[in-house]
CSV table of C-alpha atoms in Angstrom, one decimal:
chain,number,residue,atom,x,y,z
A,186,MET,CA,-73.5,-32.1,8.3
A,187,THR,CA,-72.8,-30.2,5.1
A,188,VAL,CA,-71.3,-31.7,1.9
A,189,SER,CA,-68.7,-30.3,-0.5
A,190,ILE,CA,-68.3,-31.4,-4.1
A,191,GLY,CA,-65.1,-31.4,-6.1
A,192,ILE,CA,-65.2,-32.1,-9.8
A,193,ASP,CA,-62.1,-33.0,-11.8
A,194,PHE,CA,-61.8,-32.5,-15.5
A,195,GLY,CA,-58.8,-34.5,-16.6
A,196,THR,CA,-57.5,-35.5,-20.0
A,197,SER,CA,-59.9,-38.3,-20.7
A,198,GLY,CA,-62.6,-38.2,-18.1
A,199,ALA,CA,-64.5,-36.2,-15.5
A,200,ARG,CA,-64.9,-37.3,-11.9
A,201,LEU,CA,-66.9,-36.0,-9.0
A,202,VAL,CA,-66.3,-36.6,-5.3
A,203,ALA,CA,-68.7,-35.6,-2.5
A,204,ILE,CA,-67.2,-35.3,1.0
A,205,ASP,CA,-68.6,-34.5,4.4
A,206,THR,CA,-67.1,-32.1,7.0
A,207,ASP,CA,-65.0,-34.9,8.4
A,208,ARG,CA,-63.5,-35.4,4.9
A,209,ASN,CA,-65.2,-38.8,4.4
A,210,VAL,CA,-66.1,-39.7,0.8
A,211,LEU,CA,-69.9,-40.0,0.6
A,212,TRP,CA,-70.2,-40.6,-3.2
A,213,TRP,CA,-68.2,-40.5,-6.3
A,214,GLY,CA,-68.9,-40.8,-10.0
A,215,THR,CA,-67.2,-40.6,-13.4
A,216,ARG,CA,-68.0,-39.7,-17.0
A,217,GLU,CA,-66.1,-40.1,-20.2
A,218,LEU,CA,-65.0,-36.8,-21.6
A,219,LEU,CA,-64.9,-35.4,-25.2
A,220,VAL,CA,-64.3,-31.9,-26.3
A,221,GLY,CA,-67.8,-30.4,-26.9
A,222,THR,CA,-69.4,-32.4,-24.1
A,223,TRP,CA,-67.8,-30.7,-21.1
A,224,ARG,CA,-71.0,-28.9,-19.9
A,225,GLU,CA,-73.0,-32.1,-20.4
A,226,ALA,CA,-70.5,-34.2,-18.4
A,227,LEU,CA,-70.6,-31.6,-15.6
A,228,PHE,CA,-74.3,-31.5,-15.4
A,229,ASP,CA,-74.7,-35.3,-15.7
A,230,LEU,CA,-72.2,-35.9,-12.8
A,231,ILE,CA,-74.1,-33.5,-10.5
A,232,ARG,CA,-77.5,-35.0,-11.5
A,233,ALA,CA,-76.2,-38.5,-10.6
A,234,VAL,CA,-75.4,-37.5,-7.0
A,235,PRO,CA,-77.9,-39.3,-4.7
A,236,PRO,CA,-80.6,-36.9,-3.5
A,237,GLU,CA,-79.8,-37.6,0.2
A,238,VAL,CA,-76.3,-36.4,-0.5
A,239,LYS,CA,-77.1,-33.6,-2.9
A,240,SER,CA,-79.6,-32.0,-0.6
A,241,ARG,CA,-76.7,-31.2,1.8
A,242,VAL,CA,-74.2,-29.8,-0.7
A,243,SER,CA,-73.1,-26.3,0.3
A,244,ARG,CA,-70.0,-25.8,-1.8
A,245,ILE,CA,-68.7,-26.8,-5.2
A,246,ALA,CA,-65.3,-26.3,-6.9
A,247,ILE,CA,-63.9,-27.5,-10.3
A,248,ASP,CA,-60.4,-28.3,-11.5
A,249,GLY,CA,-59.3,-28.6,-15.1
A,250,THR,CA,-56.2,-29.4,-17.1
A,251,SER,CA,-53.6,-26.7,-16.9
A,252,SER,CA,-53.4,-24.4,-19.9
A,253,THR,CA,-56.5,-25.9,-21.5
A,254,VAL,CA,-58.1,-22.6,-22.7
A,255,LEU,CA,-60.8,-21.2,-24.9
A,256,CYS,CA,-62.4,-18.0,-26.2
A,257,CYS,CA,-66.1,-17.3,-25.6
A,258,ASP,CA,-68.6,-14.6,-26.4
A,259,ALA,CA,-70.6,-12.4,-24.0
A,260,ASP,CA,-73.1,-15.2,-23.6
A,261,GLY,CA,-70.5,-17.8,-22.7
A,262,ARG,CA,-70.6,-19.6,-26.1
A,263,ILE,CA,-67.2,-21.0,-27.2
A,264,VAL,CA,-65.8,-19.3,-30.2
A,265,GLY,CA,-64.0,-21.9,-32.3
A,266,GLU,CA,-62.6,-24.9,-30.5
A,267,PRO,CA,-60.8,-25.0,-27.1
A,268,MET,CA,-57.0,-25.4,-27.2
A,269,LEU,CA,-56.0,-28.4,-25.0
A,270,TYR,CA,-53.2,-28.5,-22.5
A,271,ASN,CA,-50.7,-30.0,-25.0
A,272,ASP,CA,-51.6,-27.9,-28.0
A,273,ASP,CA,-48.2,-26.5,-29.1
A,274,ARG,CA,-49.4,-24.2,-32.0
A,275,GLY,CA,-48.2,-21.3,-29.8
A,276,LYS,CA,-44.6,-22.2,-30.7
A,277,THR,CA,-45.1,-20.0,-33.8
A,278,GLU,CA,-45.6,-17.1,-31.5
A,279,LEU,CA,-42.6,-17.4,-29.2
A,280,ASP,CA,-40.6,-14.7,-31.1
A,281,ARG,CA,-43.5,-12.3,-30.8
A,282,LEU,CA,-43.9,-13.2,-27.1
A,283,SER,CA,-40.2,-12.6,-26.5
A,284,ALA,CA,-40.6,-9.0,-27.7
A,285,PHE,CA,-42.6,-8.0,-24.6
A,286,VAL,CA,-42.3,-10.9,-22.0
A,287,PRO,CA,-39.3,-10.8,-19.7
A,288,ALA,CA,-36.5,-13.2,-20.6
A,289,GLY,CA,-36.8,-16.6,-18.9
A,290,HIS,CA,-40.5,-16.2,-18.0
A,291,LEU,CA,-42.5,-19.4,-17.8
A,292,VAL,CA,-45.0,-18.2,-20.4
A,293,LEU,CA,-42.2,-18.5,-23.1
A,294,SER,CA,-43.3,-22.0,-23.8
A,295,ALA,CA,-45.2,-23.4,-26.8
A,296,THR,CA,-48.0,-24.7,-24.6
A,297,SER,CA,-48.5,-21.8,-22.2
A,298,SER,CA,-51.9,-20.1,-22.0
A,299,LEU,CA,-50.4,-16.8,-23.1
A,300,ALA,CA,-48.7,-18.5,-26.1
A,301,LYS,CA,-52.1,-19.9,-27.1
A,302,LEU,CA,-53.7,-16.4,-26.7
A,303,CYS,CA,-51.1,-15.0,-29.0
A,304,TRP,CA,-51.7,-17.7,-31.5
A,305,LEU,CA,-55.4,-16.9,-31.4
A,306,ALA,CA,-54.6,-13.3,-31.9
A,307,ALA,CA,-53.3,-14.2,-35.3
A,308,GLN,CA,-56.8,-15.7,-36.1
A,309,PRO,CA,-58.9,-12.6,-36.2
A,310,GLN,CA,-62.0,-14.5,-37.3
A,311,ARG,CA,-62.0,-16.1,-33.8
A,312,LEU,CA,-60.8,-13.2,-31.6
A,313,ASP,CA,-63.0,-10.6,-33.1
A,314,ARG,CA,-66.1,-12.4,-31.8
A,315,SER,CA,-64.6,-13.1,-28.4
A,316,GLN,CA,-65.2,-11.3,-25.1
A,317,TYR,CA,-63.4,-13.6,-22.7
A,318,PHE,CA,-60.3,-15.8,-22.7
A,319,LEU,CA,-60.9,-18.5,-20.1
A,320,HIS,CA,-59.5,-21.7,-18.7
A,321,GLN,CA,-61.4,-25.0,-18.8
A,322,ALA,CA,-62.3,-24.8,-15.1
A,323,ASP,CA,-63.3,-21.1,-15.4
A,324,TRP,CA,-65.8,-21.8,-18.2
A,325,LEU,CA,-67.3,-24.8,-16.5
A,326,ALA,CA,-67.8,-23.0,-13.2
A,327,TYR,CA,-69.5,-20.2,-15.1
A,328,HIS,CA,-72.3,-22.6,-16.1
A,329,LEU,CA,-73.1,-23.0,-12.4
A,330,HIS,CA,-72.7,-19.5,-11.0
A,331,GLY,CA,-73.3,-17.4,-14.2
A,332,LYS,CA,-70.4,-15.0,-13.9
A,333,LEU,CA,-68.1,-14.8,-16.9
A,334,GLY,CA,-64.4,-13.7,-16.6
A,335,ILE,CA,-63.4,-15.2,-13.3
A,336,SER,CA,-60.3,-17.5,-12.8
A,337,ASP,CA,-58.0,-18.6,-10.0
A,338,TYR,CA,-54.2,-17.9,-9.6
A,339,HIS,CA,-53.3,-21.6,-10.1
A,340,ASN,CA,-54.9,-21.7,-13.6
A,341,ALA,CA,-53.7,-18.1,-14.4
A,342,LEU,CA,-50.0,-18.8,-13.7
A,343,LYS,CA,-49.3,-19.8,-17.3
A,344,LEU,CA,-51.2,-16.8,-18.5
A,345,GLY,CA,-48.6,-14.6,-17.0
A,346,TYR,CA,-50.4,-13.6,-13.7
A,347,ASP,CA,-47.9,-12.6,-11.0
A,348,VAL,CA,-48.7,-15.0,-8.1
A,349,GLU,CA,-46.2,-13.3,-5.8
A,350,SER,CA,-47.7,-9.8,-6.0
A,351,LEU,CA,-51.2,-11.1,-6.9
A,352,HIS,CA,-51.9,-8.9,-10.0
A,353,TYR,CA,-51.2,-8.9,-13.7
A,354,PRO,CA,-47.7,-7.6,-14.4
A,355,ASP,CA,-47.2,-4.2,-16.2
A,356,TRP,CA,-46.0,-5.9,-19.4
A,357,LEU,CA,-49.2,-7.8,-19.6
A,358,ASP,CA,-51.4,-4.9,-18.6
A,359,ARG,CA,-50.2,-3.1,-21.7
A,360,HIS,CA,-51.0,-6.1,-24.0
A,361,PRO,CA,-53.7,-5.3,-26.6
A,362,TYR,CA,-55.8,-8.3,-25.5
A,363,ARG,CA,-55.7,-7.5,-21.8
A,364,PRO,CA,-59.5,-6.8,-21.7
A,365,LEU,CA,-60.0,-10.5,-22.6
A,366,LEU,CA,-58.2,-11.7,-19.5
A,367,PRO,CA,-60.1,-13.0,-16.4
A,368,GLN,CA,-60.3,-11.5,-13.0
A,369,VAL,CA,-58.1,-13.7,-10.8
A,370,LEU,CA,-59.1,-15.0,-7.3
A,371,ALA,CA,-57.4,-17.2,-4.7
A,372,PRO,CA,-58.3,-20.9,-5.3
A,373,GLY,CA,-61.3,-21.8,-3.1
A,374,THR,CA,-62.6,-18.3,-2.9
A,375,PRO,CA,-66.5,-18.2,-3.0
A,376,ILE,CA,-67.7,-16.7,-6.3
A,377,GLY,CA,-71.4,-16.9,-5.9
A,378,THR,CA,-74.4,-19.1,-5.5
A,379,VAL,CA,-75.6,-21.5,-8.2
A,380,LEU,CA,-78.0,-19.9,-10.6
A,381,PRO,CA,-81.6,-20.5,-9.6
A,382,LEU,CA,-82.6,-22.3,-12.8
A,383,VAL,CA,-79.5,-24.4,-12.6
A,384,ALA,CA,-80.1,-25.3,-9.0
A,385,LEU,CA,-83.6,-26.3,-9.9
A,386,GLU,CA,-82.5,-28.4,-12.9
A,387,LEU,CA,-79.7,-30.2,-10.9
A,388,GLY,CA,-81.4,-30.5,-7.6
A,389,LEU,CA,-79.0,-28.3,-5.7
A,390,ALA,CA,-79.9,-26.0,-2.8
A,391,ALA,CA,-80.5,-22.4,-3.7
A,392,ASP,CA,-77.7,-21.3,-1.3
A,393,CYS,CA,-75.1,-23.7,-2.7
A,394,VAL,CA,-71.9,-21.7,-3.3
A,395,VAL,CA,-69.5,-22.2,-6.3
A,396,CYS,CA,-65.8,-21.5,-5.5
A,397,ALA,CA,-62.8,-20.6,-7.6
A,398,GLY,CA,-61.0,-23.8,-8.7
A,399,THR,CA,-57.6,-25.0,-9.5
A,400,THR,CA,-55.6,-27.3,-11.9
A,401,ASP,CA,-55.9,-31.0,-12.0
A,402,SER,CA,-52.3,-31.7,-10.8
A,403,ILE,CA,-52.6,-29.3,-7.9
A,404,ALA,CA,-55.9,-30.9,-6.9
A,405,ALA,CA,-54.0,-34.2,-6.8
A,406,PHE,CA,-51.4,-32.7,-4.5
A,407,ILE,CA,-54.2,-31.3,-2.2
A,408,ALA,CA,-55.8,-34.8,-2.2
A,409,SER,CA,-52.5,-36.3,-0.9
A,410,THR,CA,-52.6,-34.0,2.1
A,411,ALA,CA,-48.9,-33.6,1.9
A,412,SER,CA,-48.0,-30.5,3.8
A,413,THR,CA,-44.3,-30.3,4.8
A,414,PRO,CA,-41.4,-28.8,2.7
A,415,GLY,CA,-39.7,-31.6,0.8
A,416,SER,CA,-42.8,-33.7,0.3
A,417,ALA,CA,-43.8,-34.3,-3.3
A,418,VAL,CA,-46.5,-35.9,-5.4
A,419,THR,CA,-46.0,-37.5,-8.8
A,420,SER,CA,-49.2,-37.8,-10.8
A,421,LEU,CA,-48.9,-40.7,-13.2
A,422,GLY,CA,-51.9,-40.2,-15.5
A,423,SER,CA,-52.0,-39.6,-19.2
A,424,THR,CA,-49.1,-37.3,-18.6
A,425,LEU,CA,-46.4,-37.2,-15.9
A,426,VAL,CA,-46.6,-34.3,-13.5
A,427,ILE,CA,-44.4,-33.7,-10.4
A,428,LYS,CA,-45.0,-31.2,-7.6
A,429,LEU,CA,-42.6,-30.5,-4.7
A,430,LEU,CA,-43.5,-28.4,-1.7
A,431,SER,CA,-40.6,-25.9,-1.4
A,432,GLN,CA,-39.5,-23.0,0.7
A,433,THR,CA,-37.9,-21.6,-2.4
A,434,ARG,CA,-39.6,-20.4,-5.6
A,435,ILE,CA,-38.1,-21.9,-8.7
A,436,GLU,CA,-38.8,-20.6,-12.3
A,437,ASP,CA,-36.7,-21.8,-15.2
A,438,VAL,CA,-38.2,-21.8,-18.7
A,439,ARG,CA,-35.2,-23.8,-20.1
A,440,TYR,CA,-36.6,-26.9,-18.3
A,441,GLY,CA,-40.3,-26.0,-18.1
A,442,ILE,CA,-40.1,-25.6,-14.3
A,443,TYR,CA,-42.5,-23.2,-12.5
A,444,SER,CA,-43.9,-22.5,-9.1
A,445,HIS,CA,-47.4,-22.2,-7.8
A,446,ARG,CA,-48.2,-20.1,-4.8
A,447,TRP,CA,-49.0,-22.3,-1.7
A,448,GLY,CA,-49.5,-20.0,1.2
A,449,ASP,CA,-46.1,-19.0,2.4
A,450,LEU,CA,-44.5,-21.9,0.5
A,451,TRP,CA,-44.2,-22.8,-3.2
A,452,LEU,CA,-45.4,-25.8,-5.2
A,453,VAL,CA,-42.5,-26.3,-7.6
A,454,GLY,CA,-42.5,-28.7,-10.6
A,455,GLY,CA,-43.4,-29.4,-14.2
A,456,ALA,CA,-45.4,-31.5,-16.5
A,457,SER,CA,-44.0,-33.9,-19.2
A,458,ASN,CA,-45.9,-35.2,-22.2
A,459,THR,CA,-44.7,-38.7,-21.3
A,460,GLY,CA,-46.9,-41.0,-19.2
A,461,GLY,CA,-49.9,-43.3,-19.4
A,462,ALA,CA,-51.0,-42.1,-22.8
A,463,VAL,CA,-47.8,-43.5,-24.3
A,464,LEU,CA,-48.3,-46.9,-22.6
A,465,ARG,CA,-51.9,-47.2,-23.7
A,466,HIS,CA,-50.9,-46.4,-27.3
A,467,PHE,CA,-49.0,-49.7,-27.4
A,468,PHE,CA,-50.9,-51.8,-24.8
A,469,SER,CA,-54.4,-52.4,-23.5
A,470,ASP,CA,-55.0,-52.1,-19.8
A,471,ALA,CA,-55.2,-55.9,-19.5
A,472,GLU,CA,-51.8,-56.2,-21.3
A,473,LEU,CA,-50.3,-53.6,-19.0
A,474,VAL,CA,-51.3,-55.6,-16.0
A,475,ARG,CA,-50.1,-59.0,-17.4
A,476,LEU,CA,-46.8,-57.8,-18.8
A,477,SER,CA,-45.9,-55.7,-15.7
A,478,GLN,CA,-46.2,-58.9,-13.7
A,479,GLU,CA,-43.7,-60.6,-16.0
A,480,ILE,CA,-41.1,-57.8,-15.5
A,481,ASP,CA,-38.3,-58.3,-12.9
A,482,PRO,CA,-38.0,-54.7,-11.5
A,483,ASP,CA,-34.7,-55.6,-9.9
A,484,LEU,CA,-33.1,-56.1,-13.3
A,485,PRO,CA,-32.4,-52.7,-15.0
A,486,SER,CA,-33.6,-52.3,-18.6
A,487,GLN,CA,-30.8,-51.8,-21.1
A,488,LEU,CA,-33.1,-49.8,-23.4
A,489,ASP,CA,-32.6,-46.0,-23.5
A,490,TYR,CA,-36.1,-44.6,-24.3
A,491,TYR,CA,-37.6,-41.1,-24.1
A,492,PRO,CA,-41.3,-42.2,-24.4
A,493,LEU,CA,-43.4,-39.6,-26.4
A,494,LEU,CA,-46.1,-40.1,-28.9
A,495,THR,CA,-45.3,-37.0,-31.0
A,496,PRO,CA,-42.3,-34.7,-31.0
A,497,GLY,CA,-42.1,-32.2,-28.2
A,498,ASP,CA,-41.9,-32.1,-24.5
A,499,ARG,CA,-42.4,-29.5,-21.8
A,500,PHE,CA,-40.4,-30.8,-18.8
A,501,PRO,CA,-37.7,-31.7,-17.8
A,502,ILE,CA,-36.7,-30.8,-21.4
A,503,ASN,CA,-38.7,-27.8,-22.7
A,504,ASP,CA,-38.4,-28.4,-26.4
A,505,PRO,CA,-41.4,-28.4,-28.8
A,506,ASN,CA,-39.3,-30.3,-31.3
A,507,LEU,CA,-37.8,-33.0,-29.0
A,508,ALA,CA,-38.0,-36.3,-30.9
A,509,PRO,CA,-39.5,-39.4,-29.3
A,510,ARG,CA,-37.0,-42.2,-28.6
A,511,LEU,CA,-38.8,-45.6,-28.8
A,512,THR,CA,-36.3,-47.8,-30.7
A,513,PRO,CA,-35.0,-50.4,-30.9
A,514,ARG,CA,-38.1,-52.4,-30.1
A,515,PRO,CA,-37.2,-55.8,-28.6
A,516,ASP,CA,-39.0,-59.0,-29.8
A,517,ARG,CA,-40.7,-59.5,-26.4
A,518,ASP,CA,-43.5,-57.1,-25.4
A,519,ARG,CA,-42.5,-57.5,-21.8
A,520,ASP,CA,-39.1,-56.0,-22.5
A,521,PHE,CA,-40.6,-53.2,-24.5
A,522,LEU,CA,-42.9,-52.3,-21.7
A,523,ASP,CA,-40.0,-52.5,-19.2
A,524,GLY,CA,-38.1,-50.0,-21.4
A,525,LEU,CA,-41.1,-47.6,-21.5
A,526,LEU,CA,-41.6,-47.8,-17.7
A,527,THR,CA,-37.9,-47.2,-17.1
A,528,GLY,CA,-37.8,-44.3,-19.6
A,529,ILE,CA,-40.7,-42.6,-17.8
A,530,ALA,CA,-39.0,-43.3,-14.4
A,531,LYS,CA,-35.8,-41.6,-15.6
A,532,ILE,CA,-37.7,-38.6,-16.7
A,533,GLU,CA,-39.4,-38.3,-13.3
A,534,ALA,CA,-36.0,-38.7,-11.5
A,535,ARG,CA,-34.4,-36.1,-13.8
A,536,GLY,CA,-37.2,-33.7,-12.9
A,537,TYR,CA,-36.6,-34.0,-9.2
A,538,GLN,CA,-32.9,-33.8,-9.7
A,539,LEU,CA,-33.3,-30.5,-11.6
A,540,LEU,CA,-35.4,-29.0,-8.8
A,541,ALA,CA,-32.6,-29.8,-6.3
A,542,GLU,CA,-29.9,-28.4,-8.5
A,543,LEU,CA,-31.9,-25.1,-8.9
A,544,GLY,CA,-32.3,-24.7,-5.2
A,545,ALA,CA,-35.6,-26.2,-4.2
A,546,THR,CA,-36.1,-27.7,-0.7
A,547,PRO,CA,-34.5,-31.1,-0.8
A,548,LEU,CA,-36.8,-34.0,-1.6
A,549,THR,CA,-37.8,-36.1,1.4
A,550,SER,CA,-40.7,-38.3,0.1
A,551,VAL,CA,-42.8,-38.9,-3.0
A,552,GLN,CA,-46.5,-39.9,-3.0
A,553,THR,CA,-47.9,-41.3,-6.2
A,554,ALA,CA,-51.3,-40.5,-7.6
A,555,GLY,CA,-53.1,-41.4,-10.8
A,556,GLY,CA,-53.5,-44.7,-12.7
A,557,GLY,CA,-49.7,-45.4,-12.5
A,558,ALA,CA,-49.9,-45.6,-8.7
A,559,ASN,CA,-51.7,-49.0,-9.1
A,560,ASN,CA,-48.7,-50.6,-10.9
A,561,PRO,CA,-46.4,-52.1,-8.2
A,562,THR,CA,-43.8,-53.0,-10.8
A,563,TRP,CA,-43.5,-49.5,-12.0
A,564,ILE,CA,-43.2,-48.2,-8.4
A,565,LYS,CA,-40.3,-50.6,-7.8
A,566,ILE,CA,-38.6,-49.4,-11.0
A,567,ARG,CA,-39.0,-45.8,-10.0
A,568,GLN,CA,-37.5,-46.5,-6.6
A,569,ARG,CA,-34.2,-47.4,-8.3
A,570,TYR,CA,-33.9,-43.9,-9.5
A,571,LEU,CA,-35.4,-41.9,-6.6
A,572,PRO,CA,-33.4,-41.6,-3.4
A,573,VAL,CA,-36.4,-41.2,-1.1
A,574,PRO,CA,-39.4,-43.4,0.0
A,575,ILE,CA,-42.2,-43.7,-2.6
A,576,SER,CA,-45.7,-44.4,-1.3
A,577,ILE,CA,-49.2,-44.5,-2.8
A,578,ALA,CA,-51.3,-41.5,-1.9
A,579,ARG,CA,-54.2,-42.5,0.3
A,580,HIS,CA,-56.5,-40.3,-1.8
A,581,GLN,CA,-55.5,-40.4,-5.4
A,582,GLU,CA,-58.4,-38.6,-7.0
A,583,ALA,CA,-57.9,-35.0,-8.0
A,584,ALA,CA,-61.6,-34.5,-7.4
A,585,TYR,CA,-61.1,-35.3,-3.7
A,586,GLY,CA,-58.5,-32.5,-3.5
A,587,THR,CA,-60.9,-30.1,-5.2
A,588,ALA,CA,-63.6,-31.1,-2.7
A,589,LEU,CA,-61.2,-30.3,0.1
A,590,LEU,CA,-60.5,-26.9,-1.6
A,591,ALA,CA,-64.3,-26.2,-1.9
A,592,SER,CA,-64.9,-27.1,1.7
A,593,GLY,CA,-62.4,-24.5,3.0
A,594,SER,CA,-60.9,-27.1,5.3
A,595,PHE,CA,-57.7,-27.0,3.3
A,596,GLY,CA,-56.2,-23.6,3.6
A,597,SER,CA,-52.6,-23.9,2.3
A,598,THR,CA,-53.2,-22.7,-1.2
């Protein structure tokens, strides 16, 4: 029985899940994640897989945070520093983008991959030494298969790739930095076998295949195994991400809404900067557990918060200058946390409401993934604002979804 490995690079950690052909989890592991240690975390995770499991690994895929990008030279060395998913320096380039990008296109956002590329274009000391512009998952997979300049159409969406016609649009083909852009494959497509020296170093079989990856939030959706139009997954990690399976494609830059290709359907949604990172800024994990137990989720909070750590959000309000709203702070920490959880729940509900207003398939159910899925108080608060059943996804790890993608047993992407 062969084994497939999925590796998830999230905002704060890397996770690996190994599954067999029956989708059973055989092993999983985690590593803390810092910029500059991505390759080390990748290799450490693979090294840690028990030999009896690793000897049967036939396929590997990697997911990364959407719109985390970098430039590298012809030898794969990063030029400068990567730009993370929430880096909004591209807001200075939106007027320049508007000169050649169609009005209303999703890349007209401060944090889009293309906005980041345009910002980099204004830093010639970096771009002049660059041969490739890649996403986090692309660059990591390169260290296994050795082929630079390959991406997938989930990651490439915010770069401007046309996921309906499956090619770069004419307006992007004419861009001066088009040669830097990666070749785009369908997620899960085999790219090549692991480099011989890497296979030897990590203890992988010589014929182990590395496949095109995806983004972390889509991997979480795959992990949930949701498959019918109207089903949705809310990922409550450091940020808040919602994905709804729809028969209709929705794109609206005003609200940061975009659609990923999903076979004959569309995975519609957006990502907000609110989420667990805000909660952990004010409370430890132990405090979150204790204070949540003190909250009565049947009593609505009277606080009107929009929980952000810094100005700017991407969805359901796409405004790089949106001010956080975290006052007044009540005397009791329990009430403050209640207000934060309620504020995030309202943002989630507004997101799904917008999808419905814009013509997406009506919402029928929501599965929850990420750390927030383990907070029953928060789920009850969210249920006040969502008109459909909320459940906890059986498999919450994005790495599990990426392992399914690698295995080829999940073919809806």
